[in-house]
Short mmCIF file of C-alpha atoms in Angstrom, two decimals:
data_model
loop_
_atom_site.label_atom_id
_atom_site.label_comp_id
_atom_site.label_asym_id
_atom_site.label_seq_id
_atom_site.Cartn_x
_atom_site.Cartn_y
_atom_site.Cartn_z
CA MET A 1 78.66 121.44 80.79
CA ALA A 2 78.65 123.94 83.66
CA ASN A 3 74.90 123.41 84.12
CA ARG A 4 74.83 119.62 84.35
CA LYS A 5 76.74 116.78 85.89
CA ILE A 6 79.40 114.83 84.04
CA GLN A 7 77.82 111.57 82.88
CA ILE A 8 79.53 108.21 83.37
CA ILE A 9 78.90 104.73 81.99
CA ILE A 10 80.44 101.66 83.66
CA ALA A 11 81.06 98.52 81.57
CA ASP A 12 82.18 95.10 82.82
CA ASP A 13 80.99 91.61 81.95
CA GLU A 14 80.61 90.88 85.68
CA GLN A 15 77.67 92.76 87.18
CA ASN A 16 79.13 92.55 90.68
CA ILE A 17 82.21 94.46 89.44
CA CYS A 18 79.91 97.15 87.99
CA GLU A 19 78.14 97.41 91.34
CA MET A 20 81.43 97.57 93.20
CA LEU A 21 82.67 100.42 90.98
CA LYS A 22 79.37 102.20 91.48
CA GLN A 23 79.94 102.05 95.24
CA LEU A 24 83.55 103.20 94.98
CA ILE A 25 82.94 106.33 92.89
CA ARG A 26 82.22 109.53 94.85
CA PHE A 27 79.70 110.87 92.35
CA ASP A 28 78.31 113.74 94.45
CA GLU A 29 81.73 115.03 95.51
CA MET A 30 82.84 115.29 91.87
CA ASP A 31 79.48 116.45 90.48
CA MET A 32 79.13 113.34 88.33
CA GLU A 33 76.32 110.86 87.73
CA LEU A 34 75.99 107.26 86.58
CA VAL A 35 73.66 106.96 83.58
CA HIS A 36 74.10 103.30 82.60
CA MET A 37 75.90 100.01 83.32
CA SER A 38 76.74 97.60 80.48
CA ASN A 39 77.83 93.96 80.58
CA ASP A 40 78.98 93.58 76.97
CA GLY A 41 80.52 95.67 74.22
CA GLU A 42 77.45 95.89 71.96
CA ASP A 43 75.27 97.23 74.75
CA LEU A 44 78.06 99.68 75.61
CA LYS A 45 78.09 101.02 72.03
CA LYS A 46 74.31 101.49 72.08
CA SER A 47 74.42 103.26 75.43
CA ILE A 48 77.22 105.58 74.19
CA MET A 49 75.07 106.51 71.18
CA LEU A 50 72.08 107.10 73.45
CA TYR A 51 73.65 108.99 76.36
CA ARG A 52 76.85 110.40 74.80
CA PRO A 53 78.63 110.23 78.18
CA GLU A 54 81.75 112.25 78.93
CA ILE A 55 83.44 109.28 80.66
CA VAL A 56 83.29 105.51 80.14
CA ILE A 57 84.93 103.12 82.59
CA THR A 58 85.33 99.80 80.78
CA ASP A 59 86.94 96.44 81.24
CA ILE A 60 89.12 95.48 78.30
CA ARG A 61 87.84 91.93 77.93
CA MET A 62 84.08 91.59 77.47
CA PRO A 63 81.84 89.25 75.47
CA VAL A 64 80.39 90.04 72.02
CA THR A 65 82.60 93.13 71.51
CA ASP A 66 85.56 93.82 73.78
CA GLY A 67 86.41 97.18 75.31
CA LEU A 68 89.22 97.96 72.86
CA GLU A 69 86.93 97.47 69.90
CA VAL A 70 84.42 99.89 71.45
CA ILE A 71 87.20 102.47 71.97
CA ARG A 72 88.33 102.08 68.35
CA TRP A 73 84.72 102.41 67.17
CA CYS A 74 84.27 105.63 69.18
CA ASN A 75 87.44 107.14 67.73
CA GLU A 76 86.39 106.27 64.18
CA ASN A 77 82.90 107.69 64.65
CA GLY A 78 83.92 110.95 66.29
CA TYR A 79 82.61 110.37 69.83
CA LYS A 80 84.49 112.62 72.26
CA THR A 81 84.35 110.06 75.06
CA ASN A 82 87.04 109.84 77.72
CA PHE A 83 87.91 106.23 78.47
CA VAL A 84 89.29 104.75 81.68
CA VAL A 85 90.36 101.18 80.98
CA LEU A 86 90.43 98.38 83.57
CA SER A 87 92.96 95.61 83.14
CA GLY A 88 95.21 93.11 84.92
CA TYR A 89 99.01 92.74 84.89
CA HIS A 90 98.65 89.55 82.88
CA GLN A 91 96.72 91.41 80.17
CA PHE A 92 99.63 93.50 78.98
CA GLU A 93 98.82 93.31 75.27
CA TYR A 94 95.31 94.59 75.91
CA ALA A 95 96.43 97.41 78.18
CA TYR A 96 99.13 98.51 75.77
CA ASN A 97 96.73 98.50 72.81
CA ALA A 98 94.45 100.70 74.89
CA LEU A 99 97.26 103.23 75.05
CA LYS A 100 97.52 103.13 71.27
CA TYR A 101 93.88 104.17 71.10
CA LYS A 102 94.75 107.13 73.34
CA VAL A 103 92.60 106.27 76.34
CA ASN A 104 92.75 108.79 79.17
CA ASP A 105 93.95 106.37 81.84
CA TYR A 106 94.25 102.70 82.72
CA LEU A 107 93.71 101.12 86.14
CA LEU A 108 94.92 97.72 87.26
CA LYS A 109 92.62 95.28 89.03
CA PRO A 110 91.81 95.05 91.87
CA VAL A 111 90.82 98.71 91.58
CA ASN A 112 91.98 101.03 94.35
CA GLU A 113 89.25 103.42 95.51
CA ASP A 114 91.48 106.48 95.85
CA GLU A 115 93.25 105.91 92.52
CA LEU A 116 89.91 105.51 90.73
CA ASN A 117 88.46 108.72 92.15
CA GLU A 118 91.66 110.70 91.60
CA THR A 119 91.62 109.60 87.96
CA LEU A 120 87.97 110.63 87.47
CA LEU A 121 88.55 113.95 89.26
CA ARG A 122 91.50 114.77 86.99
CA ILE A 123 89.53 113.94 83.84
CA GLY A 124 86.53 115.87 85.13
CA GLU A 125 88.61 118.99 85.73
CA LYS A 126 90.00 118.86 82.21
CA ILE A 127 86.52 118.35 80.74
CA ARG A 128 85.16 121.37 82.56
CA LYS A 129 88.09 123.47 81.41
CA GLY A 130 87.49 122.29 77.87
CA SER A 131 91.07 121.08 77.62
CA VAL A 132 91.10 117.29 77.59
CA GLU A 133 94.47 116.73 75.98
CA LYS A 134 94.90 114.06 73.36
CA ASP A 135 97.72 115.56 71.41
CA ASN A 136 100.78 113.60 70.39
CA MET A 137 103.04 114.75 73.24
CA VAL A 138 100.54 113.65 75.87
CA TYR A 139 100.17 110.32 74.12
CA ILE A 140 103.94 109.77 74.08
CA HIS A 141 104.18 110.76 77.73
CA THR A 142 101.43 108.26 78.60
CA VAL A 143 103.26 105.44 76.83
CA HIS A 144 106.53 106.37 78.56
CA ASP A 145 104.74 106.55 81.91
CA TYR A 146 103.28 103.08 81.35
CA PHE A 147 106.73 101.75 80.52
CA MET A 148 108.21 103.23 83.70
CA ARG A 149 105.46 102.24 86.13
CA ASN A 150 104.67 98.74 84.95
CA VAL A 151 106.56 97.37 81.98
CA ALA A 152 110.06 97.82 83.39
CA HIS A 153 109.07 96.02 86.59
CA ASP A 154 106.73 93.23 85.66
CA VAL A 155 105.81 92.84 82.03
CA ILE A 156 109.29 92.74 80.52
CA LYS A 157 110.42 90.58 83.41
CA GLY A 158 107.75 88.04 82.60
CA ARG A 159 108.41 88.23 78.85
CA LYS A 160 112.12 88.92 78.64
CA THR A 161 112.76 85.87 76.48
CA SER A 162 110.45 87.38 73.86
CA SER A 163 112.17 88.90 70.84
CA THR A 164 110.15 92.07 71.45
CA PHE A 165 112.19 92.86 74.52
CA SER A 166 115.57 91.70 73.39
CA ASN A 167 115.55 93.83 70.27
CA LEU A 168 116.04 97.59 70.66
CA ASP A 169 114.15 98.39 67.46
CA GLU A 170 111.10 96.55 68.76
CA ILE A 171 111.30 98.28 72.14
CA ASN A 172 111.60 101.67 70.46
CA LYS A 173 108.62 100.91 68.25
CA GLU A 174 106.45 99.60 71.08
CA PHE A 175 107.21 102.37 73.58
CA MET A 176 108.12 105.33 71.38
CA LEU A 177 111.67 105.47 72.71
CA ASN A 178 115.00 106.23 71.09
CA LEU A 179 117.18 103.59 72.72
CA LYS A 180 120.55 102.67 71.24
CA PRO A 181 123.09 99.96 72.06
CA GLY A 182 124.82 100.88 75.28
CA ARG A 183 123.95 100.95 78.94
CA PHE A 184 120.66 101.27 80.80
CA ARG A 185 120.20 102.64 84.30
CA PHE A 186 117.47 103.91 86.64
CA ILE A 187 117.86 106.83 89.04
CA TYR A 188 115.57 108.04 91.83
CA LEU A 189 115.58 111.56 93.22
CA ILE A 190 113.50 111.69 96.40
CA VAL A 191 112.67 114.46 98.87
CA ASP A 192 112.45 113.36 102.52
CA ASP A 193 110.96 116.08 104.70
CA ARG A 194 112.44 115.62 108.18
CA ARG A 195 111.00 118.76 109.81
CA ALA A 196 108.52 118.30 112.63
CA GLU A 197 106.19 120.67 110.81
CA LYS A 198 105.93 119.35 107.27
CA ARG A 199 105.87 121.75 104.37
CA THR A 200 102.82 122.13 102.22
CA ASP A 201 102.41 120.03 99.10
CA GLU A 202 102.92 123.19 97.03
CA GLN A 203 106.32 123.81 98.60
CA VAL A 204 107.51 120.24 98.05
CA THR A 205 106.12 120.22 94.51
CA SER A 206 107.96 123.41 93.64
CA VAL A 207 111.24 121.89 94.85
CA ILE A 208 110.62 118.71 92.86
CA GLU A 209 109.87 120.70 89.69
CA LYS A 210 113.14 122.57 90.14
CA LEU A 211 115.02 119.30 90.65
CA LYS A 212 113.42 117.77 87.58
CA SER A 213 114.49 120.71 85.47
CA MET A 214 118.07 120.45 86.74
CA VAL A 215 118.23 116.71 86.05
CA GLU A 216 116.79 116.98 82.54
CA LYS A 217 119.29 119.66 81.59
CA THR A 218 122.15 117.48 82.80
CA LEU A 219 120.99 114.26 81.16
CA ALA A 220 119.95 115.79 77.84
CA GLY A 221 123.54 116.35 76.79
CA GLN A 222 124.80 112.97 78.00
CA CYS A 223 122.25 110.33 77.06
CA HIS A 224 120.81 108.73 73.94
CA GLU A 225 117.46 108.67 75.73
CA HIS A 226 116.14 109.73 79.11
CA ILE A 227 112.58 109.63 80.41
CA SER A 228 111.14 110.15 83.85
CA THR A 229 107.97 109.50 85.79
CA GLU A 230 106.73 111.33 88.85
CA GLN A 231 106.74 109.78 92.31
CA PRO A 232 104.78 111.06 95.33
CA ARG A 233 107.81 113.08 96.49
CA GLY A 234 110.24 113.00 93.63
CA PHE A 235 110.74 111.24 90.34
CA LYS A 236 112.36 108.22 88.71
CA CYS A 237 114.58 108.45 85.62
CA PHE A 238 115.49 105.86 83.02
CA ILE A 239 118.61 106.62 81.00
CA ASN A 240 120.38 105.03 78.03
CA TYR A 241 123.92 106.10 77.21
CA ALA A 242 127.15 105.02 75.56
CA PRO A 243 129.49 102.88 77.72
CA ASP A 244 132.50 105.09 76.96
CA ILE A 245 130.97 108.06 78.80
CA GLU A 246 130.44 106.10 82.04
CA ALA A 247 133.09 108.00 83.98
CA GLU A 248 132.00 111.35 82.56
CA LEU A 249 128.35 110.61 83.37
CA GLU A 250 129.22 109.74 86.97
CA ARG A 251 131.13 113.04 87.30
CA GLU A 252 128.13 114.91 85.89
CA LEU A 253 125.79 113.17 88.34
CA LYS A 254 128.08 114.09 91.24
CA ASN A 255 128.24 117.72 90.06
CA LEU A 256 124.48 117.70 89.65
CA TYR A 257 124.00 116.46 93.17
CA ALA A 258 126.29 119.21 94.49
CA ARG A 259 123.85 121.70 92.99
CA VAL A 260 120.93 119.70 94.40
CA ARG A 261 122.44 119.88 97.88
CA ALA A 262 122.76 123.62 97.55
CA LEU A 263 119.03 123.72 96.91
CA ALA A 264 118.37 121.40 99.87
CA ASP A 265 120.43 123.65 102.16
CA VAL A 266 118.00 126.47 101.48
CA PHE A 267 115.27 124.38 103.14
CA SER A 268 116.57 123.22 106.50
CA GLY A 269 115.25 119.74 107.27
CA MET A 270 114.46 118.85 103.68
CA HIS A 271 116.65 115.90 102.68
CA ILE A 272 117.17 115.30 98.97
CA THR A 273 118.64 111.91 98.10
CA MET A 274 119.80 110.70 94.70
CA CYS A 275 119.71 106.91 94.40
CA VAL A 276 121.63 105.61 91.39
CA GLY A 277 120.88 102.04 90.37
CA LYS A 278 123.16 99.54 88.68
CA ALA A 279 123.96 99.95 84.98
CA VAL A 280 123.20 97.00 82.68
CA ASP A 281 124.23 96.36 79.09
CA SER A 282 121.31 94.31 77.78
CA PRO A 283 117.69 95.45 77.30
CA SER A 284 116.56 92.11 78.71
CA GLU A 285 118.12 93.21 82.02
CA ILE A 286 116.02 96.38 82.29
CA PRO A 287 113.75 94.84 84.98
CA TYR A 288 116.84 93.88 86.97
CA ALA A 289 118.19 97.43 86.67
CA SER A 290 114.86 98.78 87.88
CA ASN A 291 114.93 96.50 90.91
CA CYS A 292 118.50 97.52 91.70
CA ALA A 293 117.41 101.16 91.74
CA TRP A 294 114.52 100.30 94.07
CA ASN A 295 116.90 98.50 96.40
CA THR A 296 119.15 101.57 96.44
CA LEU A 297 116.16 103.77 97.23
CA PHE A 298 115.16 101.49 100.09
CA CYS A 299 118.65 101.36 101.58
CA ARG A 300 118.79 105.16 101.88
CA PHE A 301 117.31 104.73 105.36
CA GLY A 302 120.11 102.41 106.48
CA ILE A 303 122.92 104.31 104.73
CA GLY A 304 121.56 107.79 105.37
CA THR A 305 119.56 110.34 103.39
CA ASN A 306 120.61 113.72 101.97
CA ARG A 307 123.39 112.28 99.81
CA ILE A 308 124.05 110.49 96.55
CA ILE A 309 123.91 106.70 96.93
CA TRP A 310 125.27 104.30 94.33
CA TYR A 311 124.02 100.73 94.09
CA GLU A 312 127.58 99.52 94.55
CA GLN A 313 127.59 101.08 98.05
CA LEU A 314 124.91 98.71 99.32
CA GLY A 315 126.13 96.21 101.86
CA GLU A 316 125.57 92.47 102.10
CA ALA A 317 123.98 90.50 104.92
CA ASP A 318 123.67 86.77 105.60
CA ILE A 319 119.96 86.68 106.46
CA GLU A 320 118.82 83.73 104.33
CA GLU A 321 117.72 81.64 107.33
CA LYS A 322 116.00 84.63 108.90
CA THR A 323 114.06 85.41 105.73
CA LYS A 324 112.87 81.79 105.57
CA ASP A 325 111.68 82.00 109.17
CA TRP A 326 110.00 85.39 108.61
CA THR A 327 108.23 84.01 105.55
CA LYS A 328 106.89 81.06 107.56
CA GLN A 329 105.69 83.40 110.33
CA ILE A 330 103.89 85.65 107.84
CA GLN A 331 102.28 82.63 106.16
CA HIS A 332 101.15 81.22 109.52
CA ALA A 333 99.70 84.57 110.60
CA TRP A 334 97.63 84.63 107.41
CA ASP A 335 96.63 80.96 107.68
CA VAL A 336 94.99 81.65 111.05
CA LEU A 337 94.21 85.35 110.43
CA ASP A 338 96.33 86.38 113.39
CA GLU A 339 96.73 90.15 113.08
CA GLU A 340 98.81 90.36 116.25
CA GLY A 341 101.13 87.63 114.98
CA PHE A 342 101.58 89.50 111.70
CA HIS A 343 102.25 92.73 113.62
CA ASN A 344 104.92 90.99 115.70
CA VAL A 345 106.82 89.49 112.77
CA ILE A 346 106.87 92.82 110.90
CA GLN A 347 108.17 94.50 114.06
CA GLU A 348 110.91 91.87 114.26
CA ILE A 349 111.86 92.33 110.60
CA PHE A 350 112.23 96.08 111.03
CA SER A 351 114.28 95.76 114.22
CA MET A 352 117.48 94.63 112.51
CA PRO A 353 120.82 96.45 112.90
CA ARG A 354 121.54 99.33 110.53
CA SER A 355 124.13 97.23 108.73
CA VAL A 356 121.40 94.77 107.77
CA GLU A 357 118.91 97.50 106.84
CA ALA A 358 121.49 98.90 104.41
CA SER A 359 121.98 95.57 102.61
CA LYS A 360 120.71 94.37 99.24
CA GLU A 361 119.39 91.17 100.78
CA PHE A 362 117.22 93.03 103.28
CA ALA A 363 115.83 95.35 100.60
CA VAL A 364 115.00 92.39 98.34
CA PHE A 365 113.14 90.60 101.14
CA VAL A 366 111.15 93.64 102.25
CA LYS A 367 110.02 94.18 98.68
CA HIS A 368 109.08 90.49 98.52
CA ILE A 369 106.74 90.86 101.51
CA ASP A 370 104.10 92.29 99.15
CA ASP A 371 104.25 89.10 97.08
CA ILE A 372 104.15 86.87 100.16
CA VAL A 373 101.06 88.64 101.50
CA ASP A 374 99.34 88.61 98.11
CA GLU A 375 99.92 84.86 97.81
CA CYS A 376 98.76 84.22 101.39
CA ARG A 377 95.59 86.24 100.89
CA GLU A 378 94.78 84.58 97.58
CA ASN A 379 95.38 81.11 99.05
CA PHE A 380 93.18 81.88 102.03
CA CYS A 381 90.39 83.23 99.83
CA ARG A 382 90.63 80.24 97.52
CA GLN A 383 90.48 77.76 100.39
CA THR A 384 87.54 79.51 102.06
CA GLY A 385 85.61 80.33 98.91
CA LEU A 386 85.98 84.08 99.35
CA ASP A 387 86.26 86.51 96.44
CA PRO A 388 89.54 88.43 96.95
CA SER A 389 88.28 91.36 94.85
CA GLY A 390 84.51 91.12 95.18
CA GLU A 391 82.31 93.20 97.44
CA ASN A 392 85.06 94.79 99.52
CA LYS A 393 86.51 98.07 98.33
CA GLY A 394 90.10 96.98 97.88
CA TRP A 395 92.14 95.37 100.59
CA GLY A 396 92.83 97.98 103.20
CA GLY A 397 93.76 101.01 101.17
CA LYS A 398 96.97 101.90 99.40
CA ARG A 399 99.88 99.53 99.50
CA PRO A 400 103.14 100.70 101.06
CA PHE A 401 104.99 102.90 98.57
CA LEU A 402 108.65 103.53 99.24
CA GLY A 403 108.82 106.95 97.59
CA SER A 404 106.13 108.43 99.84
CA ILE A 405 107.66 107.79 103.27
CA ASN A 406 110.38 109.42 105.34
CA SER A 407 111.75 106.51 107.39
CA LEU A 408 111.83 102.74 107.78
CA GLU A 409 109.63 103.13 110.85
CA GLU A 410 107.01 104.87 108.73
CA TYR A 411 107.26 102.12 106.10
CA ARG A 412 106.91 99.47 108.82
CA ASP A 413 103.85 101.15 110.33
CA MET A 414 102.22 101.55 106.92
CA MET A 415 102.81 97.88 106.18
CA ILE A 416 101.29 96.85 109.52
CA ARG A 417 98.32 99.15 108.99
CA VAL A 418 97.57 98.15 105.40
CA TYR A 419 98.05 94.41 105.71
CA GLY A 420 96.58 94.29 109.20
CA SER A 421 93.40 95.80 107.80
CA GLN A 422 93.41 93.12 105.10
CA ILE A 423 93.48 90.41 107.78
CA ARG A 424 90.54 92.09 109.54
CA GLU A 425 88.69 92.27 106.23
CA CYS A 426 89.19 88.54 105.73
CA VAL A 427 87.84 87.90 109.23
CA ARG A 428 84.78 90.05 108.44
CA LEU A 429 84.13 88.27 105.15
CA VAL A 430 84.54 84.84 106.72
CA ASP A 431 82.13 85.75 109.52
CA LYS A 432 79.64 87.04 106.96
CA LYS A 433 79.96 84.00 104.71
CA ASN A 434 79.92 81.51 107.59
CA LEU A 435 77.50 82.88 110.18
CA LYS A 436 77.71 79.81 112.41
CA PRO A 437 80.76 77.74 111.37
CA ILE A 438 81.39 76.45 114.91
CA ARG A 439 77.76 75.42 115.35
CA LEU A 440 77.88 73.62 112.01
CA ALA A 441 81.05 71.82 113.07
CA CYS A 442 79.54 70.75 116.40
CA SER A 443 76.40 69.53 114.64
CA PHE A 444 78.54 67.45 112.30
CA VAL A 445 80.30 65.83 115.27
CA GLU A 446 76.96 65.05 116.93
CA GLU A 447 75.71 63.37 113.76
CA HIS A 448 78.91 61.52 112.82
CA TYR A 449 80.52 60.68 116.17
CA GLN A 450 80.43 56.98 115.21
CA GLU A 451 83.02 57.70 112.51
CA ALA A 452 86.67 58.74 112.56
CA ILE A 453 86.44 62.56 112.34
CA LYS A 454 89.30 64.59 110.89
CA LEU A 455 89.70 68.33 111.41
CA GLU A 456 90.55 68.83 107.71
CA ASP A 457 87.29 67.22 106.60
CA VAL A 458 85.15 69.35 108.93
CA ALA A 459 87.05 72.51 107.94
CA GLU A 460 86.16 71.81 104.33
CA ILE A 461 82.50 71.31 105.26
CA VAL A 462 82.30 74.72 106.99
CA ASN A 463 84.30 76.28 104.14
CA LEU A 464 87.35 77.41 106.15
CA ASN A 465 90.97 76.50 105.75
CA PRO A 466 92.11 73.99 108.43
CA ALA A 467 94.55 76.30 110.21
CA TYR A 468 92.02 79.10 110.57
CA PHE A 469 89.21 76.72 111.53
CA SER A 470 91.39 75.26 114.29
CA THR A 471 92.21 78.73 115.64
CA LEU A 472 88.61 79.92 115.38
CA PHE A 473 87.30 76.83 117.21
CA VAL A 474 89.63 77.41 120.15
CA ARG A 475 88.73 81.12 120.18
CA LYS A 476 84.98 80.39 120.27
CA THR A 477 84.86 77.30 122.53
CA GLY A 478 87.97 77.46 124.69
CA GLN A 479 89.12 74.01 123.58
CA SER A 480 90.67 72.48 120.50
CA PHE A 481 88.50 70.73 117.93
CA THR A 482 90.30 67.42 118.59
CA GLU A 483 89.61 67.76 122.31
CA TYR A 484 85.95 68.53 121.63
CA VAL A 485 85.56 65.43 119.44
CA THR A 486 87.31 63.25 122.02
CA LEU A 487 85.16 64.44 124.92
CA PHE A 488 81.97 64.05 122.89
CA LYS A 489 82.89 60.44 122.05
CA ILE A 490 83.78 59.75 125.69
CA LYS A 491 80.37 61.13 126.71
CA LYS A 492 78.69 58.72 124.29
CA ALA A 493 80.88 55.89 125.61
CA CYS A 494 79.66 56.62 129.12
CA GLU A 495 76.07 56.35 127.93
CA LEU A 496 76.74 53.01 126.23
CA LEU A 497 78.59 51.65 129.25
CA THR A 498 75.67 52.61 131.44
CA ASN A 499 72.68 51.72 129.26
CA SER A 500 73.79 48.89 126.91
CA ASP A 501 75.19 45.37 127.02
CA MET A 502 77.81 46.07 124.34
CA ASN A 503 81.32 44.87 125.22
CA ILE A 504 84.35 47.17 125.19
CA ASN A 505 85.42 46.13 121.69
CA GLU A 506 81.95 46.85 120.32
CA ILE A 507 81.74 50.23 122.04
CA ALA A 508 85.18 51.24 120.74
CA GLY A 509 84.25 50.23 117.20
CA SER A 510 80.86 52.01 117.34
CA LEU A 511 82.57 55.27 118.28
CA GLY A 512 85.17 55.20 115.51
CA PHE A 513 88.16 54.36 117.72
CA PRO A 514 90.86 52.26 116.01
CA ASP A 515 90.90 49.56 118.70
CA ALA A 516 89.68 48.75 122.22
CA ARG A 517 93.13 49.20 123.79
CA TYR A 518 93.44 52.78 122.54
CA PHE A 519 89.85 53.51 123.60
CA SER A 520 90.41 52.15 127.11
CA LYS A 521 93.59 54.13 127.57
CA LEU A 522 91.93 57.35 126.39
CA PHE A 523 88.81 56.71 128.51
CA ARG A 524 90.88 56.24 131.66
CA LYS A 525 92.87 59.41 130.90
CA LYS A 526 89.72 61.51 130.59
CA MET A 527 87.48 59.87 133.22
CA GLY A 528 89.98 58.59 135.77
CA LEU A 529 88.50 55.05 135.52
CA LYS A 530 88.82 52.10 133.19
CA PRO A 531 85.71 51.42 131.08
CA THR A 532 85.04 48.22 133.02
CA GLU A 533 85.33 50.09 136.34
CA TYR A 534 82.98 52.81 135.09
CA ARG A 535 80.37 50.16 134.08
CA ARG A 536 80.66 48.39 137.42
CA ILE A 537 80.02 51.64 139.31
CA TYR A 538 77.41 53.31 137.09
CA GLY A 539 75.98 50.49 134.99
#
């Protein structure tokens, strides 16, 4: 292995996705090489037999034989292949079954360039060390990690009426947990480094490892079950415990945080915040509990860091009308691809008083901005015929992640940077797809000026959504599309008044005006003369 590159096969039923992944992977940096691309499961099996690659990146759903069947076949036939599975949120059953087959990692579409390469680098390092771990503990940890990162947020939320997620035995079976009737709660422990000169990753990591050890020792003696997943600068815990120890558990958490603060005091400027979410009594409410913990984590900036924050401490704010207005502004900015407009509304959102920034309602809305932007982008791409996950390498880099920032200002700037770059990417793709949309629109007017011309119809012809087409037309010509159409028709009217014997009614009808009275009024407004006066002077 030391003398040759790690070999990779990419498999997806869409060739353009294979090509995109090929472009995203930093083969030379990681000393890897692409040996084959497959578009169906049978070809993938043949190529695995032929090349015996160390890594296969495969979509789950493919024709002939799907990715899961190929993974099962490899396991049964002794191939030591490391699989990275591609899936979507809506394909939960497929992604979870992939975990059962002990794949090395799973990535959600659209694939993020950094996440993909970090995954391959990690697998590559283990391969070279000869220690790719597939033992039972790693498998269990992978299932728990999947539960924490995705299932608790989205999958259970979308399926919570299913018996699978209202029955503890089913949950335990599916996710290798040991949950019992009682209460469920999420807790974040996050390190915010407030020093001007940030510490090295090694220093922060060592503090986090110490914190994790302290938390696990405390929870082990109190809970039926506790699992955790790492965050960029901390970790998130999920705990299940008996209701009658609620008061005792809260005392233990407070005592734990006293010890945590003692550790934080050793590192001046390092703020360690414990964010304790709301406890719920039903497994179907696990997604709600997870969201409550996220809201508590977010509100640490309004309440203050370097302390223990309980969900019940979060304030309330009457911002319903403001959130409606902000939503409309965000949607309009995306409709017309106005990066400056998007920048301004985000600045306004993050300029609220501290009392608002520390409220549940504000946290809920800020989290919802991701969904608003996703919907706006997908609508824009659908209306313009763009592929939201095609040739571009993921929309503007990593999405804002609350656990990796030190302040609301940093979160605001990251949101502006990430989503602003997505707007620019849409502009680039539109320009590439429609090289001359304004010229096409003008040509249409020249050929159809005798008809009633609507902006929406022409926008559809040039494959742009109406709002963006209107903005683009003004930007490129200095006048609105309606004004351009009107002036072009008036120009033609002048020619007919000068060179034909048609009466005013006939001219108005030939130019698509509803009636002669409206035409005459508009003509006088634009030319300063009535049509009859213009004919008398120039005819």
